[in-house]
Coordinates of C-alpha atoms in Angstrom, one line a residue:
M1 CA -2.3 -35.1 48.5
G2 CA -2.9 -32.1 46.4
F3 CA -0.8 -28.9 46.0
I4 CA -1.7 -25.5 45.7
I5 CA 1.1 -23.3 43.7
F6 CA 1.2 -19.7 44.5
R7 CA 2.5 -17.7 41.9
C8 CA 3.8 -14.3 43.0
S9 CA 5.9 -11.1 41.5
L10 CA 9.3 -9.7 42.8
V11 CA 7.0 -6.3 42.2
S12 CA 3.7 -5.5 44.2
D13 CA 0.7 -4.4 42.3
L14 CA 1.5 -0.9 44.0
D15 CA 4.8 -0.5 42.2
K16 CA 3.3 -1.5 39.0
V17 CA 2.2 1.2 36.5
G18 CA -1.8 0.6 35.7
F19 CA -2.3 0.9 31.9
A20 CA -5.2 1.5 29.9
V21 CA -5.1 0.4 26.2
V22 CA -7.4 2.6 23.9
G23 CA -8.1 0.6 20.6
L24 CA -8.3 -2.9 20.3
G25 CA -7.2 -3.6 16.8
V26 CA -4.3 -5.8 16.0
I27 CA -1.7 -3.6 17.3
G28 CA -3.9 -2.4 20.3
Q29 CA -4.0 -6.2 21.3
V30 CA -0.3 -6.6 21.0
H31 CA -0.2 -3.8 23.5
A32 CA -2.4 -5.3 25.7
S33 CA -0.9 -8.7 25.7
N34 CA 2.8 -7.2 26.2
I35 CA 1.3 -4.9 29.1
S36 CA -0.4 -7.8 31.1
S37 CA 3.0 -10.1 30.9
L38 CA 5.3 -7.3 31.9
E39 CA 6.4 -7.4 35.7
G40 CA 6.4 -3.3 36.4
C41 CA 2.8 -3.1 34.6
R42 CA -0.5 -3.7 35.2
L43 CA -3.3 -3.7 32.6
V44 CA -6.2 -2.2 34.3
A45 CA -8.4 -1.6 31.2
V46 CA -9.0 -1.9 27.6
V47 CA -10.9 0.3 25.6
D48 CA -12.8 -0.3 22.4
Q49 CA -16.0 1.3 20.7
L50 CA -17.0 -2.3 19.7
R51 CA -18.3 -3.7 22.8
A52 CA -18.0 -7.3 21.8
R53 CA -14.1 -6.7 21.2
A54 CA -13.3 -4.8 24.4
E55 CA -15.2 -7.7 26.7
E56 CA -13.4 -10.3 24.8
A57 CA -9.9 -8.7 25.3
G58 CA -11.3 -7.9 28.7
K59 CA -11.8 -11.7 29.5
R60 CA -8.2 -12.5 27.6
F61 CA -6.5 -10.4 29.5
G62 CA -8.1 -9.9 33.0
A63 CA -9.0 -6.2 32.6
I64 CA -11.9 -4.0 32.6
P65 CA -13.6 -3.4 29.6
Y66 CA -14.6 -0.2 28.5
C67 CA -16.1 1.6 25.6
S68 CA -15.0 4.8 25.6
I69 CA -12.0 6.6 26.9
D70 CA -13.9 8.5 29.4
E71 CA -15.1 5.6 31.1
A72 CA -11.5 4.5 31.6
L73 CA -10.1 7.5 33.0
R74 CA -12.8 8.0 35.5
N75 CA -10.9 4.5 37.0
P76 CA -8.1 6.1 39.7
E77 CA -6.0 2.7 38.8
V78 CA -5.3 4.1 35.3
E79 CA -1.9 5.9 35.5
A80 CA -1.0 5.6 31.8
V81 CA -2.8 5.1 28.7
V82 CA -1.7 3.7 25.4
I83 CA -3.2 5.1 22.4
A84 CA -3.9 2.5 19.5
T85 CA -6.6 3.9 17.6
P86 CA -7.4 5.0 14.0
S87 CA -4.5 8.1 13.6
Y88 CA -7.0 10.9 13.4
L89 CA -7.9 10.1 17.2
H90 CA -4.4 10.1 18.2
A91 CA -4.0 13.7 19.0
P92 CA -7.6 14.4 20.5
Q93 CA -7.4 11.1 22.9
A94 CA -4.1 11.9 23.5
L95 CA -4.8 15.5 24.5
Y96 CA -8.0 13.9 26.8
A97 CA -5.5 11.6 28.8
L98 CA -3.2 14.4 29.4
Q99 CA -5.5 16.8 30.5
N100 CA -7.1 14.3 32.8
G101 CA -3.4 13.6 34.4
R102 CA -2.3 10.4 32.6
H103 CA 0.9 9.8 31.1
V104 CA 0.2 8.6 27.3
L105 CA 2.0 6.5 25.1
V106 CA 0.5 7.1 21.5
E107 CA 0.9 4.8 18.3
K108 CA 2.3 6.4 15.1
P109 CA 1.8 8.9 13.6
M110 CA 1.4 11.1 17.0
A111 CA -1.0 12.8 14.7
T112 CA -2.5 13.6 11.6
T113 CA -1.4 17.5 11.9
L114 CA 1.8 19.3 13.1
K115 CA -0.5 21.4 15.2
G116 CA -1.9 18.7 17.1
A117 CA 1.3 16.5 17.4
Q118 CA 2.7 20.1 19.0
L119 CA 0.1 20.6 21.0
I120 CA -0.1 17.4 22.9
T121 CA 3.6 17.8 23.5
R122 CA 3.5 21.2 25.2
T123 CA 0.4 20.0 27.3
A124 CA 2.6 16.9 28.4
E125 CA 5.7 19.1 29.0
R126 CA 3.2 21.9 30.8
M127 CA 1.8 19.2 33.1
G128 CA 4.8 17.0 33.9
L129 CA 3.7 14.0 32.4
R130 CA 5.4 11.3 30.2
L131 CA 4.4 11.5 26.5
G132 CA 5.9 8.7 24.5
V133 CA 5.8 8.0 20.5
V134 CA 5.9 4.2 19.5
F135 CA 8.9 4.2 17.3
Q136 CA 9.4 0.6 18.6
E137 CA 12.4 0.3 16.1
R138 CA 14.6 2.2 18.4
F139 CA 14.6 -0.5 20.6
L140 CA 15.7 -2.9 17.5
E141 CA 19.5 -4.1 19.1
A142 CA 20.5 -3.3 15.1
A143 CA 19.5 0.5 15.3
K144 CA 21.2 0.9 18.9
R145 CA 24.7 -0.7 17.8
L146 CA 24.5 1.6 14.5
K147 CA 23.9 4.6 16.3
E148 CA 26.4 3.8 19.0
A149 CA 28.8 3.4 15.9
I150 CA 28.2 6.7 14.7
S151 CA 28.3 8.1 18.2
N152 CA 31.9 6.5 18.7
G153 CA 32.7 7.7 15.3
M154 CA 33.7 4.1 13.9
L155 CA 32.2 5.3 10.7
G156 CA 33.8 8.2 10.6
R157 CA 31.7 11.4 9.2
V158 CA 28.7 10.1 7.6
Y159 CA 28.0 11.9 4.3
L160 CA 25.1 10.0 2.7
I161 CA 22.3 8.1 4.4
E162 CA 19.9 6.0 2.1
A163 CA 16.7 4.2 3.0
E164 CA 14.1 2.2 0.9
L165 CA 10.9 0.4 2.2
K166 CA 9.2 -1.9 -0.3
W167 CA 6.4 -3.6 1.1
W168 CA 3.0 -4.7 0.2
R169 CA -0.4 -3.4 1.1
G170 CA -3.1 -4.7 -0.8
E171 CA -7.1 -2.7 -1.2
G172 CA -8.9 -5.6 -0.1
E173 CA -7.0 -7.3 2.7
Y174 CA -5.7 -4.0 4.0
Y175 CA -7.5 -0.6 3.1
R176 CA -11.0 -1.9 2.8
S177 CA -10.4 -5.0 5.0
D178 CA -13.8 -4.5 7.6
P179 CA -15.7 -1.5 7.9
V180 CA -13.6 0.2 10.5
A181 CA -10.5 -0.1 8.1
C182 CA -13.0 1.3 5.3
S183 CA -14.0 4.3 7.8
W184 CA -10.2 5.8 8.0
R185 CA -7.8 4.1 6.0
G186 CA -6.1 5.8 2.7
Y187 CA -7.8 9.4 3.3
W188 CA -6.1 12.4 4.0
E189 CA -8.7 13.6 6.5
T190 CA -8.3 10.6 8.9
E191 CA -4.6 9.0 8.0
G192 CA -2.9 12.3 7.3
G193 CA -0.9 10.3 4.4
G194 CA -0.1 7.0 2.8
V195 CA 2.9 5.0 2.6
L196 CA 5.2 7.8 4.5
M197 CA 3.0 8.7 7.2
N198 CA 1.9 5.1 7.9
Q199 CA 4.7 2.5 6.8
A200 CA 7.9 4.3 6.1
I201 CA 7.6 6.6 9.3
H202 CA 9.4 4.2 11.4
T203 CA 12.5 4.4 8.9
I204 CA 12.4 8.1 8.7
D205 CA 12.3 8.3 12.4
L206 CA 15.7 6.1 12.3
M207 CA 17.2 8.3 9.7
L208 CA 16.6 11.3 11.5
W209 CA 18.3 9.2 14.6
F210 CA 21.2 8.7 12.8
G211 CA 21.4 11.7 10.8
G212 CA 20.3 14.4 13.1
D213 CA 17.7 17.3 11.8
A214 CA 17.1 17.5 8.3
E215 CA 17.7 21.2 7.1
E216 CA 16.0 20.8 3.5
V217 CA 13.9 18.3 1.5
S218 CA 12.6 17.8 -2.0
G219 CA 10.3 14.9 -2.7
M220 CA 7.4 13.4 -5.1
T221 CA 4.6 11.4 -4.3
A222 CA 1.9 9.3 -6.0
N223 CA -0.9 6.8 -5.8
A224 CA 0.3 4.6 -8.7
L225 CA -1.7 1.0 -7.7
H226 CA -4.6 2.0 -5.1
P227 CA -7.6 3.6 -7.3
S228 CA -10.0 3.2 -3.8
I229 CA -7.7 5.4 -1.7
E230 CA -6.7 9.4 -1.4
V231 CA -3.3 9.2 -0.1
E232 CA 0.0 8.1 -1.8
D233 CA 1.6 4.8 -2.4
V234 CA 4.6 5.6 -3.7
A235 CA 6.9 8.3 -2.6
T236 CA 10.6 9.4 -2.8
A237 CA 12.9 12.4 -1.4
V238 CA 16.0 13.9 -1.2
I239 CA 17.2 15.1 2.1
K240 CA 20.0 17.8 3.1
F241 CA 20.8 17.3 6.5
K242 CA 22.1 20.0 9.0
N243 CA 25.3 18.9 9.4
G244 CA 25.9 18.6 5.5
S245 CA 25.3 14.9 4.9
L246 CA 22.8 13.8 2.0
G247 CA 20.1 11.6 2.2
T248 CA 17.4 9.7 0.3
I249 CA 14.0 7.9 1.1
S250 CA 12.2 5.8 -1.5
A251 CA 8.9 4.4 -0.1
T252 CA 6.0 1.9 -1.4
V253 CA 3.3 -0.3 -0.4
N254 CA 3.1 -1.7 -4.1
T255 CA 6.0 -4.3 -4.2
Q256 CA 5.4 -7.4 -6.3
P257 CA 5.8 -10.5 -5.8
T258 CA 5.0 -9.9 -2.2
T259 CA 7.9 -12.5 -1.5
R260 CA 10.1 -9.5 -2.2
Q261 CA 9.3 -7.2 0.2
Y262 CA 12.3 -5.6 2.5
R263 CA 13.4 -2.0 4.5
K264 CA 16.8 -1.2 4.2
I265 CA 18.8 1.9 5.8
R266 CA 22.4 2.2 4.3
L267 CA 25.3 4.6 5.7
Y268 CA 28.2 5.6 4.2
G269 CA 30.8 7.1 6.1
E270 CA 34.5 8.3 5.5
K271 CA 36.0 4.9 7.4
G272 CA 33.2 2.8 6.7
Q273 CA 29.8 1.7 5.9
A274 CA 26.7 -0.1 7.3
E275 CA 23.3 -1.5 6.2
I276 CA 20.1 -2.4 8.2
H277 CA 18.2 -4.7 6.4
D278 CA 15.0 -5.4 7.7
L279 CA 15.8 -6.3 11.3
S280 CA 19.6 -7.2 11.1
L281 CA 22.7 -5.0 10.7
S282 CA 26.0 -5.4 8.8
M283 CA 29.0 -2.9 9.1
W284 CA 31.8 -2.8 7.2
M285 CA 35.0 -0.9 8.0
D286 CA 39.2 -1.1 7.9
G287 CA 39.5 -3.1 11.2
G288 CA 36.5 -5.7 10.2
E289 CA 33.1 -6.4 9.8
V290 CA 30.4 -6.3 12.6
Y291 CA 27.1 -8.3 12.0
V292 CA 23.7 -8.3 14.3
D293 CA 21.2 -10.8 13.4
G294 CA 17.6 -9.9 14.1
S295 CA 15.8 -12.5 12.0
M296 CA 14.4 -14.1 15.3
I297 CA 12.8 -11.2 16.8
G298 CA 9.0 -11.8 16.9
F299 CA 6.1 -9.3 15.7
G300 CA 5.6 -7.3 18.9
E301 CA 8.8 -8.0 20.8
L302 CA 10.2 -4.6 20.0
H303 CA 6.7 -3.1 21.4
K304 CA 7.2 -4.7 24.9
R305 CA 10.7 -3.4 25.1
L306 CA 9.5 0.1 24.4
V307 CA 6.5 -0.2 26.8
A308 CA 9.0 -1.7 29.7
E309 CA 11.0 1.4 29.1
F310 CA 8.3 3.8 29.0
A311 CA 6.8 2.2 32.2
S312 CA 10.4 2.6 33.9
C313 CA 10.8 6.3 33.0
I314 CA 7.3 6.8 34.3
K315 CA 8.4 5.4 37.7
S316 CA 12.1 7.0 38.0
G317 CA 11.0 10.3 36.3
S318 CA 13.7 10.0 33.7
E319 CA 13.2 11.2 30.2
F320 CA 11.8 8.5 27.8
L321 CA 14.1 7.9 24.4
V322 CA 11.2 8.8 22.1
G323 CA 9.1 11.4 23.6
G324 CA 6.7 14.1 21.6
A325 CA 9.7 16.0 19.9
E326 CA 11.1 13.1 18.6
G327 CA 7.4 12.3 17.2
V328 CA 7.4 16.1 15.9
R329 CA 10.5 15.9 14.1
S330 CA 9.4 12.9 11.8
L331 CA 5.7 14.2 11.4
E332 CA 7.5 17.7 10.1
L333 CA 9.6 16.2 7.5
I334 CA 6.8 13.8 6.1
K335 CA 4.6 16.9 5.9
A336 CA 7.8 18.7 4.4
I337 CA 7.9 16.1 1.8
Y338 CA 4.0 16.4 0.7
L339 CA 4.5 20.0 0.2
S340 CA 7.3 19.7 -1.7
S341 CA 5.2 17.0 -4.1
R342 CA 2.7 19.8 -4.3
R343 CA 4.8 22.7 -5.2
G344 CA 7.6 21.0 -7.0
E345 CA 10.2 22.8 -5.1
F346 CA 12.8 22.6 -2.2
I347 CA 10.8 23.0 1.2
T348 CA 13.4 24.3 4.2
L349 CA 12.9 22.9 7.6
P350 CA 11.7 23.9 10.1
P351 CA 8.7 24.5 7.9
T352 CA 6.2 27.4 7.7
E353 CA 3.0 27.9 8.3
D354 CA 2.0 26.0 5.2
V355 CA 3.4 22.7 5.9
Y356 CA 0.7 23.3 9.0
A357 CA -2.1 23.4 6.5
L358 CA -1.4 19.5 5.7

């Protein structure tokens, strides 16, 4: 005698947020997989300009495949859109989705220009829609514990924040890995920047989350080892925060050997110090030590936590942790570093019109 097994969810389809994922590269596939497995979400549509890729993802995740965002937004079951296309498409596609009444979760950078970032932020506010930016490391336990420690005064007044990102991105395997990558990666017009804009932006977001708004910055950037691209592959900056603390950033995608890649954020306060090394946290204070192990966190897990929270905020109407204003803040600082590097001078924040031209 056979048995029929019924799988049921505690959340009906009517209570789930219907998503479309636009852009099915590596990170778009991660978002599609996460959304299809989250109890409070439903993957309605997947979108990619490459028809075969869209159809394959549709079969894999049980979603309707489309080749344009316009087609997907004609589907009334799509309530929210995840934008995971090349960087230069983020702002126009986010704007289009917002203008069509959809909530938007956009990959970093939220735009390649400050004007674009501010435009979609204002549009979301005007239309009463949720706009989120994919800074998934805000949902890292190590980062949340450090933020709590700062807020609770466990480290005392923080006077110095140091950040290092030493990664590797090769020309052949990254910037020129396929025809799509060749069409946009490594160009100012389409990527908006290099290691600061694409890789270190997560670290910069955490620096600002921990340290508050920046007041002044001086930076230098260069392209040392990637002759086929226009943007920077190495950058340094010194920051003065509005609360009086200082900060430094050192970032590169030239690290060799590649087995020595790492990311560190170190905070020094009057009562102790802390370090996030990759995904783990160590804190040292007079009262003892704290360690949070993040080494077992798999790729895509933090994205999953972020999407789950975004969907919850849509349902509850509450504010999302990483809204449009947070995305604008990191972009402002990066653009100010670029302007400082070009002019050879300190740049005051908030930026002048000169930064908007970058």
